Amino acid sequence: MIREHLKQAINDALAKGWSGNQLAKAAGVDQGGLSRLMNDQRGVSVETADKLAAFFSMKLTQPKIPPANKG
């Protein structure tokens, strides 16, 4: 799910004229890794996801944890 949100943000940036190289440099991530992520050739590391999320001003929300079953 997080990966799909990141990919959508990257696609939106590319549609607005950013190149993959510009985006990778601005976000502080490896361009090859960014390309592999976009081509579904690998997942995204926590470090890369964190950098991309920060670049795009994305934040995770507090999880909704259901009550535990007692019984």
mmCIF file of C-alpha atoms in Angstrom:
data_model
loop_
_atom_site.group_PDB
_atom_site.id
_atom_site.type_symbol
_atom_site.label_atom_id
_atom_site.label_comp_id
_atom_site.label_asym_id
_atom_site.label_seq_id
_atom_site.Cartn_x
_atom_site.Cartn_y
_atom_site.Cartn_z
ATOM 1 C CA MET A 1 0.000 0.000 0.000
ATOM 2 C CA ILE A 2 2.744 2.480 0.907
ATOM 3 C CA ARG A 3 4.630 1.521 -2.231
ATOM 4 C CA GLU A 4 1.598 2.270 -4.382
ATOM 5 C CA HIS A 5 1.168 5.717 -2.797
ATOM 6 C CA LEU A 6 4.841 6.477 -3.401
ATOM 7 C CA LYS A 7 4.620 5.282 -7.003
ATOM 8 C CA GLN A 8 1.585 7.513 -7.571
ATOM 9 C CA ALA A 9 3.433 10.525 -6.166
ATOM 10 C CA ILE A 10 6.433 9.739 -8.383
ATOM 11 C CA ASN A 11 4.203 9.385 -11.453
ATOM 12 C CA ASP A 12 2.547 12.704 -10.625
ATOM 13 C CA ALA A 13 5.972 14.372 -10.365
ATOM 14 C CA LEU A 14 7.069 12.846 -13.674
ATOM 15 C CA ALA A 15 3.861 14.090 -15.298
ATOM 16 C CA LYS A 16 4.679 17.600 -14.049
ATOM 17 C CA GLY A 17 8.031 17.587 -15.815
ATOM 18 C CA TRP A 18 10.458 16.121 -13.290
ATOM 19 C CA SER A 19 12.937 13.634 -14.702
ATOM 20 C CA GLY A 20 13.724 10.471 -12.772
ATOM 21 C CA ASN A 21 17.262 11.711 -12.215
ATOM 22 C CA GLN A 22 16.109 15.117 -10.933
ATOM 23 C CA LEU A 23 13.608 13.487 -8.620
ATOM 24 C CA ALA A 24 16.115 10.986 -7.236
ATOM 25 C CA LYS A 25 18.681 13.716 -6.547
ATOM 26 C CA ALA A 26 16.131 16.037 -4.932
ATOM 27 C CA ALA A 27 14.780 13.246 -2.718
ATOM 28 C CA GLY A 28 18.244 11.906 -1.897
ATOM 29 C CA VAL A 29 17.642 8.408 -3.253
ATOM 30 C CA ASP A 30 19.435 6.243 -5.808
ATOM 31 C CA GLN A 31 18.090 6.791 -9.338
ATOM 32 C CA GLY A 32 18.522 3.123 -10.230
ATOM 33 C CA GLY A 33 16.546 2.091 -7.163
ATOM 34 C CA LEU A 34 13.838 4.581 -8.025
ATOM 35 C CA SER A 35 13.638 3.136 -11.528
ATOM 36 C CA ARG A 36 13.462 -0.444 -10.223
ATOM 37 C CA LEU A 37 10.688 0.580 -7.820
ATOM 38 C CA MET A 38 8.690 2.144 -10.636
ATOM 39 C CA ASN A 39 9.175 -0.955 -12.821
ATOM 40 C CA ASP A 40 8.136 -3.328 -9.995
ATOM 41 C CA GLN A 41 11.560 -4.941 -10.096
ATOM 42 C CA ARG A 42 11.997 -4.616 -6.336
ATOM 43 C CA GLY A 43 10.342 -3.340 -3.217
ATOM 44 C CA VAL A 44 11.272 -0.165 -1.445
ATOM 45 C CA SER A 45 13.538 -0.071 1.605
ATOM 46 C CA VAL A 46 12.359 1.700 4.724
ATOM 47 C CA GLU A 47 15.130 4.274 4.265
ATOM 48 C CA THR A 48 14.120 5.026 0.667
ATOM 49 C CA ALA A 49 10.428 5.104 1.543
ATOM 50 C CA ASP A 50 11.191 7.529 4.372
ATOM 51 C CA LYS A 51 13.189 9.834 2.094
ATOM 52 C CA LEU A 52 10.544 9.794 -0.644
ATOM 53 C CA ALA A 53 7.729 10.341 1.854
ATOM 54 C CA ALA A 54 9.591 13.303 3.338
ATOM 55 C CA PHE A 55 10.243 14.754 -0.117
ATOM 56 C CA PHE A 56 6.559 14.493 -1.025
ATOM 57 C CA SER A 57 5.417 15.639 2.456
ATOM 58 C CA MET A 58 3.594 12.355 2.980
ATOM 59 C CA LYS A 59 2.825 11.063 6.455
ATOM 60 C CA LEU A 60 1.538 7.805 7.807
ATOM 61 C CA THR A 61 -1.516 8.088 9.980
ATOM 62 C CA GLN A 62 -1.988 6.490 13.366
ATOM 63 C CA PRO A 63 -3.120 2.892 12.906
ATOM 64 C CA LYS A 64 -6.579 1.777 13.895
ATOM 65 C CA ILE A 65 -5.837 -1.232 16.039
ATOM 66 C CA PRO A 66 -8.908 -3.337 16.817
ATOM 67 C CA PRO A 67 -9.348 -4.627 20.372
ATOM 68 C CA ALA A 68 -7.777 -8.012 21.041
ATOM 69 C CA ASN A 69 -10.019 -11.034 21.304
ATOM 70 C CA LYS A 70 -10.055 -12.261 24.894
ATOM 71 C CA GLY A 71 -11.182 -15.768 24.920
#
